mmCIF file of C-alpha atoms in Angstrom:
data_model
loop_
_atom_site.group_PDB
_atom_site.id
_atom_site.type_symbol
_atom_site.label_atom_id
_atom_site.label_comp_id
_atom_site.label_asym_id
_atom_site.label_seq_id
_atom_site.Cartn_x
_atom_site.Cartn_y
_atom_site.Cartn_z
ATOM 1 C CA MET A 1 -10.694 27.912 8.742
ATOM 2 C CA SER A 2 -6.947 27.354 8.565
ATOM 3 C CA MET A 3 -4.521 30.157 7.856
ATOM 4 C CA ILE A 4 -2.072 27.715 6.248
ATOM 5 C CA GLN A 5 -1.806 28.081 2.483
ATOM 6 C CA GLU A 6 -1.514 25.007 0.307
ATOM 7 C CA PRO A 7 1.994 24.793 -1.182
ATOM 8 C CA GLU A 8 2.545 25.822 -4.765
ATOM 9 C CA PRO A 9 3.942 23.090 -7.025
ATOM 10 C CA ALA A 10 7.267 23.961 -8.650
ATOM 11 C CA ARG A 11 7.767 23.784 -12.375
ATOM 12 C CA PRO A 12 10.293 21.285 -13.741
ATOM 13 C CA TRP A 13 13.837 22.199 -14.750
ATOM 14 C CA ARG A 14 14.313 23.485 -18.315
ATOM 15 C CA PRO A 15 17.545 23.872 -20.310
ATOM 16 C CA GLU A 16 17.168 27.659 -20.231
ATOM 17 C CA ASP A 17 17.447 27.455 -16.405
ATOM 18 C CA GLY A 18 21.167 26.709 -16.776
ATOM 19 C CA PRO A 19 22.956 23.679 -15.338
ATOM 20 C CA GLU A 20 20.769 20.749 -14.323
ATOM 21 C CA PRO A 21 20.008 20.387 -10.611
ATOM 22 C CA VAL A 22 21.788 17.736 -8.568
ATOM 23 C CA VAL A 23 19.233 15.003 -7.808
ATOM 24 C CA TRP A 24 19.436 12.931 -4.621
ATOM 25 C CA THR A 25 17.519 9.719 -3.892
ATOM 26 C CA TRP A 26 17.132 7.353 -0.938
ATOM 27 C CA PRO A 27 16.464 3.607 -0.755
ATOM 28 C CA LYS A 28 12.779 2.972 -1.415
ATOM 29 C CA GLY A 29 12.303 1.353 2.001
ATOM 30 C CA ASP A 30 13.914 4.255 3.892
ATOM 31 C CA ARG A 31 12.827 7.471 2.244
ATOM 32 C CA PRO A 32 12.285 10.695 4.172
ATOM 33 C CA ALA A 33 8.792 12.182 4.063
ATOM 34 C CA LEU A 34 7.096 15.552 4.120
ATOM 35 C CA ALA A 35 3.684 16.546 5.365
ATOM 36 C CA VAL A 36 1.815 18.522 2.687
ATOM 37 C CA TRP A 37 -1.131 20.766 3.635
ATOM 38 C CA SER A 38 -3.958 19.937 1.213
ATOM 39 C CA ALA A 39 -7.752 20.095 1.386
ATOM 40 C CA GLY A 40 -7.644 21.199 5.034
ATOM 41 C CA ARG A 41 -5.385 18.398 6.332
ATOM 42 C CA TRP A 42 -1.741 17.423 6.556
ATOM 43 C CA ARG A 43 -1.067 14.648 4.001
ATOM 44 C CA TYR A 44 1.834 12.198 4.308
ATOM 45 C CA ALA A 45 4.191 12.444 1.317
ATOM 46 C CA PRO A 46 7.220 10.139 0.896
ATOM 47 C CA VAL A 47 10.100 11.865 -0.900
ATOM 48 C CA MET A 48 11.083 10.346 -4.244
ATOM 49 C CA ALA A 49 13.939 12.809 -4.864
ATOM 50 C CA ARG A 50 15.542 16.035 -3.690
ATOM 51 C CA GLN A 51 16.723 18.506 -6.329
ATOM 52 C CA ASP A 52 19.463 21.015 -5.454
ATOM 53 C CA TRP A 53 19.278 23.742 -8.091
ATOM 54 C CA PRO A 54 22.368 25.808 -9.015
ATOM 55 C CA ASP A 55 20.587 28.987 -7.816
ATOM 56 C CA GLY A 56 20.528 27.528 -4.286
ATOM 57 C CA THR A 57 16.856 26.514 -4.206
ATOM 58 C CA VAL A 58 15.806 23.047 -3.059
ATOM 59 C CA ARG A 59 12.854 21.121 -4.457
ATOM 60 C CA TYR A 60 11.355 17.867 -3.260
ATOM 61 C CA GLN A 61 9.540 15.438 -5.536
ATOM 62 C CA VAL A 62 6.973 13.561 -3.453
ATOM 63 C CA GLU A 63 4.139 11.051 -3.766
ATOM 64 C CA VAL A 64 1.019 12.445 -2.106
ATOM 65 C CA ASP A 65 -2.708 11.753 -1.807
ATOM 66 C CA LEU A 66 -3.812 15.402 -2.034
ATOM 67 C CA PHE A 67 -7.530 14.869 -1.393
ATOM 68 C CA GLY A 68 -7.688 11.753 0.792
ATOM 69 C CA ASP A 69 -9.297 9.770 -2.036
ATOM 70 C CA THR A 70 -6.364 7.279 -2.303
ATOM 71 C CA SER A 71 -5.286 8.737 -5.661
ATOM 72 C CA VAL A 72 -1.560 9.245 -5.174
ATOM 73 C CA ARG A 73 0.017 11.924 -7.321
ATOM 74 C CA SER A 74 3.589 12.993 -7.938
ATOM 75 C CA ARG A 75 4.273 16.634 -7.095
ATOM 76 C CA THR A 76 7.416 18.735 -6.837
ATOM 77 C CA TYR A 77 7.554 21.544 -4.271
ATOM 78 C CA GLN A 78 10.163 24.186 -3.628
ATOM 79 C CA TRP A 79 11.347 24.126 -0.021
ATOM 80 C CA PRO A 80 10.499 25.843 2.280
ATOM 81 C CA GLN A 81 6.819 26.817 2.121
ATOM 82 C CA PRO A 82 4.307 27.233 4.964
ATOM 83 C CA GLY A 83 2.257 24.298 3.618
ATOM 84 C CA LEU A 84 5.185 21.865 3.912
ATOM 85 C CA ARG A 85 6.656 20.232 7.023
ATOM 86 C CA THR A 86 9.170 17.505 7.697
ATOM 87 C CA ALA A 87 7.246 14.321 8.569
ATOM 88 C CA HIS A 88 10.370 12.226 9.228
ATOM 89 C CA ARG A 89 13.948 11.850 8.095
ATOM 90 C CA SER A 90 15.717 8.877 6.546
ATOM 91 C CA CYS A 91 18.335 6.804 8.367
ATOM 92 C CA SER A 92 20.111 6.283 5.016
ATOM 93 C CA ALA A 93 22.447 8.693 3.299
ATOM 94 C CA PRO A 94 21.130 10.024 -0.027
ATOM 95 C CA ALA A 95 22.971 9.255 -3.268
ATOM 96 C CA THR A 96 23.206 10.936 -6.656
ATOM 97 C CA ALA A 97 24.100 7.775 -8.613
ATOM 98 C CA THR A 98 21.452 5.730 -10.361
ATOM 99 C CA ASP A 99 20.900 2.651 -8.240
ATOM 100 C CA GLU A 100 18.093 0.203 -9.047
ATOM 101 C CA SER A 101 17.808 -0.775 -5.371
ATOM 102 C CA ARG A 102 16.752 2.827 -4.661
ATOM 103 C CA GLN A 103 14.020 2.815 -7.307
ATOM 104 C CA GLY A 104 11.829 -0.044 -6.169
ATOM 105 C CA GLY A 105 11.919 -2.051 -9.373
ATOM 106 C CA GLN A 106 9.667 -4.981 -10.186
ATOM 107 C CA PRO A 107 9.039 -7.813 -7.731
ATOM 108 C CA ARG A 108 11.296 -10.791 -8.216
ATOM 109 C CA PRO A 109 9.702 -14.186 -8.942
ATOM 110 C CA ALA A 110 9.477 -16.638 -6.056
ATOM 111 C CA VAL A 111 12.324 -19.134 -5.799
ATOM 112 C CA ARG A 112 11.079 -22.744 -5.866
#
């Protein structure tokens, strides 16, 4: 039995928390990723966004298959926790501006 505890999801920001966190994103094809300990295994979790809260805490919003059943869920975790590890970093610099190229978007129709 593992001694690693599954990470606790973080609650979302609320107006009573004060100023909104600064949110960073990466290009969809070059996102960093975390490993999330869930159901007795490390699960690969690409980062959708990093939130830097005014109180100094950092939270990562990730996409993760928590149970290995191919059902991907969105979760936000405060960093650091024992049940979280860096899987890999991005080669791209993060940005705070809204940029459609960083969000994936819809596929473009084929050019004929």
